[in-house]
CSV table of C-alpha atoms in Angstrom, one decimal:
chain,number,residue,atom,x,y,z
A,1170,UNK,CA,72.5,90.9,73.4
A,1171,UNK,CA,75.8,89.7,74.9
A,1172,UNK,CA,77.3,92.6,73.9
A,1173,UNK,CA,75.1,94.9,75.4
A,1174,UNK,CA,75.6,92.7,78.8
A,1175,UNK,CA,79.0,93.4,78.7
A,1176,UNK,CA,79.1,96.8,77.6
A,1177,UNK,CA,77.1,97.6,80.2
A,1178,UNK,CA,78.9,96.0,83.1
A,1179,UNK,CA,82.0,97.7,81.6
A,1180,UNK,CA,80.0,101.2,81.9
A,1181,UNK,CA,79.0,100.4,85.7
A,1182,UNK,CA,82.7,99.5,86.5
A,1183,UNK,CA,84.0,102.7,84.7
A,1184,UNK,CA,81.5,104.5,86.8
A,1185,UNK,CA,83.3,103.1,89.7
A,1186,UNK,CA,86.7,104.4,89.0
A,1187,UNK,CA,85.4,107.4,88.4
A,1188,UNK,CA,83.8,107.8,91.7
A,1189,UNK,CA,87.1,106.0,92.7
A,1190,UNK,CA,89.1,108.9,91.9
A,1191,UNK,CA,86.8,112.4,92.2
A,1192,UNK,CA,88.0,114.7,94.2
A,1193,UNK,CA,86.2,114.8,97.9
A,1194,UNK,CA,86.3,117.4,100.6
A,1195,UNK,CA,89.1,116.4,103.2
A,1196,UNK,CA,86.6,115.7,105.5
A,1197,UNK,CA,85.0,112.9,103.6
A,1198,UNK,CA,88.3,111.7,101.4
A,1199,UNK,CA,89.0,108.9,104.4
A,1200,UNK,CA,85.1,107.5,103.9
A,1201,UNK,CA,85.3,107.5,100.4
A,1202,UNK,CA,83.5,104.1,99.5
A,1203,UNK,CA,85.2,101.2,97.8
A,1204,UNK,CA,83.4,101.8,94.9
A,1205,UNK,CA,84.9,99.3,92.7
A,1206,UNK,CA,84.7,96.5,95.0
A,1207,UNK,CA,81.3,97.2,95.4
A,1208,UNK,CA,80.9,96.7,91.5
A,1209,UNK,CA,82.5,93.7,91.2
A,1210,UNK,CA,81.0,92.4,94.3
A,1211,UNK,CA,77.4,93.2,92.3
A,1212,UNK,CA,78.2,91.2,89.0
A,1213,UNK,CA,79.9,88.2,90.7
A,1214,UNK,CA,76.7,87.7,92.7
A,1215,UNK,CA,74.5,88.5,89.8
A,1216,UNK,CA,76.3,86.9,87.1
A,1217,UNK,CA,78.5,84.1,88.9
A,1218,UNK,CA,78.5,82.0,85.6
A,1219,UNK,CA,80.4,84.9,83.8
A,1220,UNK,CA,82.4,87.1,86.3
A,1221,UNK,CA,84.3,85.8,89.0
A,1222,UNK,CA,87.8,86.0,90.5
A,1223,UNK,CA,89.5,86.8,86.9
A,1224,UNK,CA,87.4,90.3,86.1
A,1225,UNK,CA,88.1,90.7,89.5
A,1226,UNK,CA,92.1,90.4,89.4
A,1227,UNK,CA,91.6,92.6,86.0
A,1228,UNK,CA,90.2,95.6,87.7
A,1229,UNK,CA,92.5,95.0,90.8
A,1230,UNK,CA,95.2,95.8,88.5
A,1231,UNK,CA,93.8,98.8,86.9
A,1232,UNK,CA,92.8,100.3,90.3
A,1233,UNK,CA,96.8,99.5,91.0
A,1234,UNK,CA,97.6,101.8,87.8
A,1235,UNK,CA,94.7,104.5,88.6
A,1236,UNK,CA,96.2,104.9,92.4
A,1237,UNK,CA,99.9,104.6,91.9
A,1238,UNK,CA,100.0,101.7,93.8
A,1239,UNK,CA,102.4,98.6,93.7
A,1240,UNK,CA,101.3,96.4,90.8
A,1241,UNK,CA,99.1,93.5,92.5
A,1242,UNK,CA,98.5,94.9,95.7
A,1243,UNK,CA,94.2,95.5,95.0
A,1244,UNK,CA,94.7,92.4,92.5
A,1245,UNK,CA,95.9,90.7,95.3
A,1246,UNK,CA,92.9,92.2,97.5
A,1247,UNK,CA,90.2,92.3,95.0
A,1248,UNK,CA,90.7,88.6,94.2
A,1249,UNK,CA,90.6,87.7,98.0
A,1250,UNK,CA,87.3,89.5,98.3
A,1251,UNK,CA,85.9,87.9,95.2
A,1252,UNK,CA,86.9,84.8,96.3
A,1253,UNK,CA,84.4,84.9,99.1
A,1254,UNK,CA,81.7,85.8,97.1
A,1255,UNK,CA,82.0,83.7,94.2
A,1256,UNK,CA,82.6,80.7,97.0
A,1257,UNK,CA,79.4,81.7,98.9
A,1258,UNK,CA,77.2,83.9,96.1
A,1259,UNK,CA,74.2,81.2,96.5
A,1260,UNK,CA,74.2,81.6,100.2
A,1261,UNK,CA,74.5,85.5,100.0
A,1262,UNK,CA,72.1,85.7,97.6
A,1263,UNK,CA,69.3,84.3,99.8
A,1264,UNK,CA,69.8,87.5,102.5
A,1265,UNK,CA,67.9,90.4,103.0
A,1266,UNK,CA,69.6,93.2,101.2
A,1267,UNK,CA,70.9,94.5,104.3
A,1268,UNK,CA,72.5,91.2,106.0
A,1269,UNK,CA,74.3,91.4,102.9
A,1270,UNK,CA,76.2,94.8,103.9
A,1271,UNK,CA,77.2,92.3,107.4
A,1272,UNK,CA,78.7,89.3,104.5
A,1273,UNK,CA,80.1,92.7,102.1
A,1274,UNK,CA,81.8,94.6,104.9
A,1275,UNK,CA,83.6,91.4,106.1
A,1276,UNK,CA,84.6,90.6,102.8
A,1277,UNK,CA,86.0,94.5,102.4
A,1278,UNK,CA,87.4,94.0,106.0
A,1279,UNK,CA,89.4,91.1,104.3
A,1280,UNK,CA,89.9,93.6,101.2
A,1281,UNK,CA,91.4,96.2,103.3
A,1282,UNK,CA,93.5,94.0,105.8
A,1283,UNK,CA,95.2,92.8,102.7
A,1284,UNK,CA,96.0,96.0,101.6
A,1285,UNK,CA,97.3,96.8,105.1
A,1286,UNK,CA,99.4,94.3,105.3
A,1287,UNK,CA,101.0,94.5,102.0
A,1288,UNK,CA,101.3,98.4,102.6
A,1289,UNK,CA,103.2,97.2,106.0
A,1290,UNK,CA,105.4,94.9,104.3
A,1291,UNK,CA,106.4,97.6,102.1
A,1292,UNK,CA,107.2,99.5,104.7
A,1293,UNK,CA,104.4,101.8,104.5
A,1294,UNK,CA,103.3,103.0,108.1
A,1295,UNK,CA,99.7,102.1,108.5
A,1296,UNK,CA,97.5,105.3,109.2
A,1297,UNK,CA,95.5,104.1,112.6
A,1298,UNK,CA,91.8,103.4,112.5
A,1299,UNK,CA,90.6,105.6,109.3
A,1300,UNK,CA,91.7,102.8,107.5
A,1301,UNK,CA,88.4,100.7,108.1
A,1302,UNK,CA,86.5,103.7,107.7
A,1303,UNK,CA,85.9,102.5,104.5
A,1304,UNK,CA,84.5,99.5,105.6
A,1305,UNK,CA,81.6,100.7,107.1
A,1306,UNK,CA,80.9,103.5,104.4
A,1307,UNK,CA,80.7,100.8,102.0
A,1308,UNK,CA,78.3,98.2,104.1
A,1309,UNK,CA,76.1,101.2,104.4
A,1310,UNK,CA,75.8,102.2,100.8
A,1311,UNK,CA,75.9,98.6,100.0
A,1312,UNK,CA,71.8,98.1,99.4
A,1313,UNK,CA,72.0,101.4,97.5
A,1314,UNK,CA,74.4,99.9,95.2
A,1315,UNK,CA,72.6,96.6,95.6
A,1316,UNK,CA,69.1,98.2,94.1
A,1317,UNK,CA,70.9,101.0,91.6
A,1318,UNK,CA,72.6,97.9,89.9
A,1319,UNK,CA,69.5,95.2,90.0
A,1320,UNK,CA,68.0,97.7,87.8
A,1321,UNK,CA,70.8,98.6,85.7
A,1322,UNK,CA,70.8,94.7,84.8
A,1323,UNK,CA,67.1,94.1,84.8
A,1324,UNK,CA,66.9,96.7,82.0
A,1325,UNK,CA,70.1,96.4,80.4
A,1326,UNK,CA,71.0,92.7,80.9
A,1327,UNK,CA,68.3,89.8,79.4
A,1328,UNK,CA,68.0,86.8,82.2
A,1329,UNK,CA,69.6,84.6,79.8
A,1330,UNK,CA,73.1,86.7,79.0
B,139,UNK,CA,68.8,57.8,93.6
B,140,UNK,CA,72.3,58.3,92.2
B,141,UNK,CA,71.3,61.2,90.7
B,142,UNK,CA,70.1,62.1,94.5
B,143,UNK,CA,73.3,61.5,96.0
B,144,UNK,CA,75.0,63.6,93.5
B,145,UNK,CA,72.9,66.7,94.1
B,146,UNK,CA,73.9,69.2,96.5
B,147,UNK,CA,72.5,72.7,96.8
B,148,UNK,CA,75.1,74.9,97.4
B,149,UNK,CA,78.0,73.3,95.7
B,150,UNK,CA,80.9,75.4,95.3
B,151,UNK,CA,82.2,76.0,91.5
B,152,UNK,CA,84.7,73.6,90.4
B,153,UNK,CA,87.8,74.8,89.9
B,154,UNK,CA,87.6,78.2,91.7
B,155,UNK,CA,90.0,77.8,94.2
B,156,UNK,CA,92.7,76.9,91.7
B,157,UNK,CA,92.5,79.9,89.5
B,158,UNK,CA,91.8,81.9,92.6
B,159,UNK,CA,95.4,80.7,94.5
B,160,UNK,CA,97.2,81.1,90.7
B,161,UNK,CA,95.6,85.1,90.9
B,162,UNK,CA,97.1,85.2,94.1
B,163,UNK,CA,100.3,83.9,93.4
B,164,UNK,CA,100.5,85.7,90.2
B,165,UNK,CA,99.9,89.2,91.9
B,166,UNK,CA,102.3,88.1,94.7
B,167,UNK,CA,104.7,87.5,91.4
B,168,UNK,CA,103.4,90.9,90.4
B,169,UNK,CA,104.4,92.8,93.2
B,170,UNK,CA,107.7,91.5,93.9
B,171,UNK,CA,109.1,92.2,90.5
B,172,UNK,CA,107.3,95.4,90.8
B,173,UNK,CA,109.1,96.5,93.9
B,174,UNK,CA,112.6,95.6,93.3
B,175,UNK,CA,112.7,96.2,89.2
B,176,UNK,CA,111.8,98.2,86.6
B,177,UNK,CA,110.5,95.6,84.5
B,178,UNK,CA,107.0,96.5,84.9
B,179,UNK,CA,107.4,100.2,83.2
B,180,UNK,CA,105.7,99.5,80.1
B,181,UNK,CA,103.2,97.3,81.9
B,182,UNK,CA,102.1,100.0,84.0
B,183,UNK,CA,102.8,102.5,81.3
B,184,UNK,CA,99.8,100.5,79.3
B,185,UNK,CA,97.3,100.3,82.1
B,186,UNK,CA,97.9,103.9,82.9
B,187,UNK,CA,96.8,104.9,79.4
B,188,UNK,CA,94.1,102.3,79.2
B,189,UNK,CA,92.4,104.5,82.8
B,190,UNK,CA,93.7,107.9,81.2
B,191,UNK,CA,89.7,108.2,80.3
B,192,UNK,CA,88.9,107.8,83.3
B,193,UNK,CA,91.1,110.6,85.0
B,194,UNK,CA,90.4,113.0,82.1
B,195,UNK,CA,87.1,112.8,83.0
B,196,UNK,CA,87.1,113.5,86.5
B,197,UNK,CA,89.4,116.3,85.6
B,198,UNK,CA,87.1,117.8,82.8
B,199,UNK,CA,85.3,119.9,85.2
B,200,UNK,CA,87.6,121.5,87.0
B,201,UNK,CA,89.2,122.0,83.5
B,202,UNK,CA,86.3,123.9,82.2
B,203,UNK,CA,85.4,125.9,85.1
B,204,UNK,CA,89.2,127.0,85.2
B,205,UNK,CA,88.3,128.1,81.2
B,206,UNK,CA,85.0,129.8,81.3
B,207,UNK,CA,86.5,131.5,84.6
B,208,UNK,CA,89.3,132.5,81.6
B,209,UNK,CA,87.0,133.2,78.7
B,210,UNK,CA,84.6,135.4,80.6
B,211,UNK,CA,87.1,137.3,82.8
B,212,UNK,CA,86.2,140.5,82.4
B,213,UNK,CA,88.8,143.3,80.5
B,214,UNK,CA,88.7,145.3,83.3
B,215,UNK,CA,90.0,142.3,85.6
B,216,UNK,CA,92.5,140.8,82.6
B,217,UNK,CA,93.9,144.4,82.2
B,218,UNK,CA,94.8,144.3,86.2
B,219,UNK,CA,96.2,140.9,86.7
B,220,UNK,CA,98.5,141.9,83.5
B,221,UNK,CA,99.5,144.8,85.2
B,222,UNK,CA,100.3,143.1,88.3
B,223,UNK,CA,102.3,140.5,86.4
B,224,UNK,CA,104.3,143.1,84.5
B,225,UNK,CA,105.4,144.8,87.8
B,226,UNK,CA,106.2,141.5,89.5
B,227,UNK,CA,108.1,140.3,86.1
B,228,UNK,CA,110.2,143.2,86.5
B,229,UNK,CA,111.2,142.7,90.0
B,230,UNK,CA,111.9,139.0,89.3
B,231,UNK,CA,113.8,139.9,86.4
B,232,UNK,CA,115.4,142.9,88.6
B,233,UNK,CA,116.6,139.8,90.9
B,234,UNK,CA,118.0,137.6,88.1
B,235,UNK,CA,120.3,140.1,86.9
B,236,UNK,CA,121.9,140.0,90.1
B,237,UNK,CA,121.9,136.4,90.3
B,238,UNK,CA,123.7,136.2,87.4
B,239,UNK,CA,126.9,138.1,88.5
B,240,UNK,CA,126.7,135.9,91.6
B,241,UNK,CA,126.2,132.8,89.3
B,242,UNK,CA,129.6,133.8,87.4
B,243,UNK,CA,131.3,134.7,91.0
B,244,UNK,CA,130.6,131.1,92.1
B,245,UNK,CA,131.8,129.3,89.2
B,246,UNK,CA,134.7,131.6,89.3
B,247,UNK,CA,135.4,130.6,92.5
B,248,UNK,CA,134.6,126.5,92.4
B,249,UNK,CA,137.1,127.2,89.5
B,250,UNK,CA,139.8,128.5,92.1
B,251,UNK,CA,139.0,125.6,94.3
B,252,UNK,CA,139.3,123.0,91.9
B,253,UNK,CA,135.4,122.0,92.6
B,254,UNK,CA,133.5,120.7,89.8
B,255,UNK,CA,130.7,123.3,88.2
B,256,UNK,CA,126.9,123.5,88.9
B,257,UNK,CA,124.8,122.2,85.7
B,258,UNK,CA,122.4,124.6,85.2
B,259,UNK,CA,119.1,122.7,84.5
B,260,UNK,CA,116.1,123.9,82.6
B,261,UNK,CA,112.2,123.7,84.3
B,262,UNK,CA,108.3,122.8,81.8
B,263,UNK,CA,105.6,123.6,83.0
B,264,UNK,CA,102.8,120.5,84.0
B,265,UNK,CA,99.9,120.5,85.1
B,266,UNK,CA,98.3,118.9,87.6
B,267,UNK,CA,95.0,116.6,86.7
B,268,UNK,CA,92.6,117.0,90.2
B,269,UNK,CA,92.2,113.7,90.6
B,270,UNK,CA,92.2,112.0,94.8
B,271,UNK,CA,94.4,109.1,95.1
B,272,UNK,CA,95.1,107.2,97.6
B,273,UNK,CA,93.9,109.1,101.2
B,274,UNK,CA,97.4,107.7,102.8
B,275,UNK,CA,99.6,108.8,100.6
B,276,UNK,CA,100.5,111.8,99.0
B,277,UNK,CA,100.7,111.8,95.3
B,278,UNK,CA,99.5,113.6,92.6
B,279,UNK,CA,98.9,113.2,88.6
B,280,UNK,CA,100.6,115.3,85.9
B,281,UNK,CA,99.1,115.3,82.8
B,282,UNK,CA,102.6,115.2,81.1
B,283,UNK,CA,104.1,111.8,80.2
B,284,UNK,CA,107.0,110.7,78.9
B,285,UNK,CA,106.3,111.7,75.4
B,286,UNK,CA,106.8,115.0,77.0
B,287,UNK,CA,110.1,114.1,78.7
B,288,UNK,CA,109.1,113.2,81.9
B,289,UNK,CA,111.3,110.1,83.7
B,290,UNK,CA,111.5,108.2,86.9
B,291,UNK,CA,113.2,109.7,89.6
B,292,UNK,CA,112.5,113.2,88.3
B,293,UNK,CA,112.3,115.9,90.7
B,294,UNK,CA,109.3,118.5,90.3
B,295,UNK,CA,109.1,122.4,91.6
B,296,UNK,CA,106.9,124.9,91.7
B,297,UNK,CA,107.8,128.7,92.4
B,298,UNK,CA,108.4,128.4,96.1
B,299,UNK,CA,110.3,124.8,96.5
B,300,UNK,CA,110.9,121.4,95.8
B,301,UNK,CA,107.5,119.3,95.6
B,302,UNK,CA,108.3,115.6,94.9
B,303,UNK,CA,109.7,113.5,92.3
B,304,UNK,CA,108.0,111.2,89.8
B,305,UNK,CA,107.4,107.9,90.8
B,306,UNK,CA,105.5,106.4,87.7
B,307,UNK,CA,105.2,107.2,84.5
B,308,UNK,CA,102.8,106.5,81.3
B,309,UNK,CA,103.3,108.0,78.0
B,310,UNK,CA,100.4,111.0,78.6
B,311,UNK,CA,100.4,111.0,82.5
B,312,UNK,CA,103.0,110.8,85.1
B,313,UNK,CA,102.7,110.3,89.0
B,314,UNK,CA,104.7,112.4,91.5
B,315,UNK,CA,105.2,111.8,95.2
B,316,UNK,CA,105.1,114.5,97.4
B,317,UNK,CA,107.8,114.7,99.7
B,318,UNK,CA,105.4,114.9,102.6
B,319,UNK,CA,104.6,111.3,101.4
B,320,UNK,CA,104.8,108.8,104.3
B,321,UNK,CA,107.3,107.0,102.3
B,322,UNK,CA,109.5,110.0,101.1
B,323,UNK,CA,112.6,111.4,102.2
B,324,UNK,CA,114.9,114.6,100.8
B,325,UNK,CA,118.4,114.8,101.8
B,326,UNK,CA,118.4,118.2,102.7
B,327,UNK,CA,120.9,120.8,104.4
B,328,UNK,CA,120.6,123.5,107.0
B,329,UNK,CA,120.9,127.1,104.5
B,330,UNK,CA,122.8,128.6,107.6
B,331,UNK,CA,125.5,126.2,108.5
B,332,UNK,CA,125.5,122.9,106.1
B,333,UNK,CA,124.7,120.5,108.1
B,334,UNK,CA,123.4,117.5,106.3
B,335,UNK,CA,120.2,115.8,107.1
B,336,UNK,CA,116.9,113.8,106.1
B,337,UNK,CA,113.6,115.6,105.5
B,338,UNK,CA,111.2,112.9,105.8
B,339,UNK,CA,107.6,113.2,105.1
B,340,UNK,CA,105.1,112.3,107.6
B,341,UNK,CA,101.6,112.0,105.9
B,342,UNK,CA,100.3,115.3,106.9
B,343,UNK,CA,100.5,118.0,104.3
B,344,UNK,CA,102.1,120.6,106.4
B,345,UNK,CA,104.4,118.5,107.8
B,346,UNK,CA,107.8,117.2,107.5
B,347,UNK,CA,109.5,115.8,109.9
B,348,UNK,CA,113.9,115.5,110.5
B,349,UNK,CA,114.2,112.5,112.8
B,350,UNK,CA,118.1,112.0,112.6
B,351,UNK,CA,119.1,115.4,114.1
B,352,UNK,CA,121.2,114.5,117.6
B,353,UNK,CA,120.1,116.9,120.8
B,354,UNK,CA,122.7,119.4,120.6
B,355,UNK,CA,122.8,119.6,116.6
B,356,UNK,CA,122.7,123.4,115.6
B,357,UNK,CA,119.0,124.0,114.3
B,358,UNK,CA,116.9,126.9,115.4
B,359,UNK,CA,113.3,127.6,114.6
B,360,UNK,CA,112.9,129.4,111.2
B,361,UNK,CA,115.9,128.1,110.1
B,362,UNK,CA,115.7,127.8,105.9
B,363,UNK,CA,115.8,123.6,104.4
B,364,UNK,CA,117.5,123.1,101.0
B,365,UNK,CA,118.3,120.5,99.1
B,366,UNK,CA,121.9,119.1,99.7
B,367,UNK,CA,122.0,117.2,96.5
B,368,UNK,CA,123.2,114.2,98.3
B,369,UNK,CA,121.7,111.1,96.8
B,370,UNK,CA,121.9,112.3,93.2
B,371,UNK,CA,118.2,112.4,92.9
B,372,UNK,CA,116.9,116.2,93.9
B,373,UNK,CA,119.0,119.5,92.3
B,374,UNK,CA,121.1,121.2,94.5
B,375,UNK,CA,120.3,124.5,96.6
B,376,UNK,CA,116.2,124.6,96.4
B,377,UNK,CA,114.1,125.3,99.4
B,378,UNK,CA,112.7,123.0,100.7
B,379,UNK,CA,111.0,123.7,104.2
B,380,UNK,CA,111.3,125.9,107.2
B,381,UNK,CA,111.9,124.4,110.8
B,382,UNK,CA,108.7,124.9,112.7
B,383,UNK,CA,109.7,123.3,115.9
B,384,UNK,CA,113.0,122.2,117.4
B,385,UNK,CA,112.0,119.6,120.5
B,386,UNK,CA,115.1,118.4,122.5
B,387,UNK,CA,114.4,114.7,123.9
B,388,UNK,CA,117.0,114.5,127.1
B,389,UNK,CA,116.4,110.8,127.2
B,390,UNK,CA,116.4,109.7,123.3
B,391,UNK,CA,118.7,109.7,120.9
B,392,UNK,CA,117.4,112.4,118.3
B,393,UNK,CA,116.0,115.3,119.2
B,394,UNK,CA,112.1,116.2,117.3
B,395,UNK,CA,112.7,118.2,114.5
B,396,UNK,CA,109.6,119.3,112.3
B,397,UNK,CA,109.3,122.0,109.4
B,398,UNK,CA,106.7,123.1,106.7
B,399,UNK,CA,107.0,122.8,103.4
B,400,UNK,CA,107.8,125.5,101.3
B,401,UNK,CA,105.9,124.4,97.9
B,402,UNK,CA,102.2,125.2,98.0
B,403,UNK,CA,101.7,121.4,98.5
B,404,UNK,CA,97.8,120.9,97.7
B,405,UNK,CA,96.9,124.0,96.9
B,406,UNK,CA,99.1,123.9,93.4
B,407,UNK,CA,97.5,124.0,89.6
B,408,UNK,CA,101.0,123.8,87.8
B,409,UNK,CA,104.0,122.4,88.8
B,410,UNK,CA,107.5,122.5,87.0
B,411,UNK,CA,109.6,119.4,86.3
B,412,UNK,CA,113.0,119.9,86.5
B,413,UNK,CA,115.5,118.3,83.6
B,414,UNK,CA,119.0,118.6,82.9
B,415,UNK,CA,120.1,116.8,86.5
B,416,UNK,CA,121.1,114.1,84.9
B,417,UNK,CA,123.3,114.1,81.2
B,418,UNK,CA,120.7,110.9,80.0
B,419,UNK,CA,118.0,112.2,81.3
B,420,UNK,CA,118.6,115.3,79.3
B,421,UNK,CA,119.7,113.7,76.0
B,422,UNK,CA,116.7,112.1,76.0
B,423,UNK,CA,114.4,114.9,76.8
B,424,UNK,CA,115.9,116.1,73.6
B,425,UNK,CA,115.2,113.0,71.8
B,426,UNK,CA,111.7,112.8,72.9
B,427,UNK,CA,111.2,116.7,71.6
């Protein structure tokens, strides 16, 4: 059973860098969704007593090989993001699905400032406000994700894991 | 009561903010080493294998549809487009036999002036895996590695101009920047006259931009963009862009320079990677075949 609980978190987080990663039409390619934080965000607030800010530093750094980016800079993000929701996940947990997306898209906001501001030190120019487009893509797709993955788990994952 | 006391209903977990401020100071770790060394090669050579799934994937239709449109091409079109290829074969091949007198002139003459000779390097095909990245930056996946050859630094053409070097590699895939990559720049010289300058990108796929020409430097619109070779990283002599617009700023220091790329930038399916720049990189392109 254990197995099949992780096997199929795995499978949702591949899913993620998939959609992470698909080509989009231009037009849409700045609102893609942050998918994988999304994922993570899922399991840490569904699972707290297994996943937390470790899986999250994992898939930081695989989203750093997948995107060509410095190693650690979405470790360094992701684990920021999951810290808040590993912190707080009883006190998120008791909101409405979509006062959730308010809690998620503050915790992305933190997600993609740190990003920003490790792009900047870099000496990557930032690129205006497009940046926090994802932001608000992802707090609106956020009870979609919610309810997709709730039934992943309830039929996948047994209450006692 | 004790028990009472003890009890509290959102109690954070112990121990979290520890092994969250060692993540953070590990990918801090992670990042500095990353940007100033090449320690990390084989690190990020691994992870990029253990995602190469993942990419192939997201690749795998775009794959197929290029192969059925292949398989089920009818005669009638295969027996054009190999026509068409024959005639232009011909006229490229016309071309090179020209260029090889002039290649022999040259050396002749860099003899005569005591200059050393060109290297003549040697191009492979790669293709590219359509896969998005990163919105703000322009980069793209090859789906040659270094088994295949490929190293850091390397630079990549296709037939119309320089495209960008690579800037990671694993041992099946390989990363290139484009040089319209906010964070690239091409030392490049003016086809007309020599004069030396920076090509840098500006994030915009059409776009590069020459920020350190002064306001009297000789540049005209449609002037031709090649690669000066300065640096030591990009081949000598291949176009690179063609000004597009020559802005003189009376009260600033440089005047605003922008050209377009040459390279169908985006629009690509194969790319070449150039070898023989460098005598190691060669000798171990040789190795690794």
């Amino acid at each position: 059973m254990r197995v099949k609980a992780l096997l199929t978190v795995a499978v949702t987080l591949i899913c993620a860098l998939t959609l992470t990663i698909i080509p989009l039409p231009a037009w849409a390619e700045a609102w893609r969704p942050l998918w994988v934080a999304l994922a993570v965000f899922y399991w840490i607030l569904a699972l707290p007593e297994h996943f937390g800010v470790g899986l999250a530093w994992c898939i930081g750094l695989l989203l750093d090989a997948l995107t060509g980016s410095v190693l650690g800079a979405h470790a360094l993000a992701m684990t920021l993001a999951a810290f808040v929701a590993a912190r707080s996940h009883l006190v998120i947990r008791m909101y409405p699905v979509w006062q959730q997306s308010l809690l998620v898209a503050l915790a992305l906001a933190l997600y993609e400032f740190a990003l920003f501001w490790i792009n900047g030190i870099l000496g990557v120019q930032g690129i205006g406000a497009a940046r926090w487009f994802p932001i608000l893509s992802s707090a609106v797709l956020w009870p979609w994700v919610f309810v997709v993955l709730r039934a992943v788990r309830r039929r996948y994952v047994s209450m006692r894991v | 009561m004790k028990a009472g006391r003890d009890f509290q209903l959102f109690r954070p977990r112990k121990g979290l903010g520890t092994k969250a401020f060692l993540l953070l100071v590990a990918s801090i770790a992670l990042m500095a080493v990353d940007h100033h060394y090449n320690y990390l090669t084989g690190i990020r050579g691994a992870l990029a294998t253990i995602v190469y799934p993942v990419e192939w994937v997201v690749n795998a239709p775009t794959a197929l549809s290029r192969t059925m449109a292949e398989e089920f091409a009818s005669h009638q079109t295969l027996l054009h487009e190999n026509r068409k290829l024959h005639a232009s074969l011909i006229q490229a091949r016309a071309k090179l036999l020209r260029l090889r007198s002039l290649q022999r002139e040259n050396t002749r003459l860099r003899k005569l002036l005591h200059a050393s000779g060109e290297i003549p390097g040697h191009v492979e095909v790669a293709g590219i895996l359509s896969v998005d990245l990163d919105p703000f930056a322009h980069r793209i996946t090859l789906n040659t590695g270094s088994t295949r050859g490929a190293h850091l630094g390397q630079p990549i053409l296709d037939a119309y101009g320089i495209v960008g070097q690579i800037i990671h590699v694993s041992p099946i895939t390989s990363q290139v920047m484009l040089i319209t990559d906010p964070a690239s720049a091409i030392p490049v010289e003016i086809n007309r006259n020599g004069l030396t300058t920076l090509a840098v990108g500006t994030g915009d796929i059409d776009a590069l931009s020459l920020p350190y020409l002064p306001n009297n430097a000789n540049i005209k619109v449609g002037d031709l963009l090649v690669t000066s070779g300065l640096g030591g990283r990009y081949p000598r002599g291949y176009p690179v862009a063609r000004v597009t617009a020559v802005a003189p700023q009376p009260g600033a220091r440089f005047a605003q320079v922008t050209a377009t790329p040459l390279a169908h930038l985006g629009r690509d399916h194969e790319v070449l990677l150039y070898f023989g720049h460098s005598k190691q990189a060669s000798r171990r392109h040789l190795r690794g075949q």
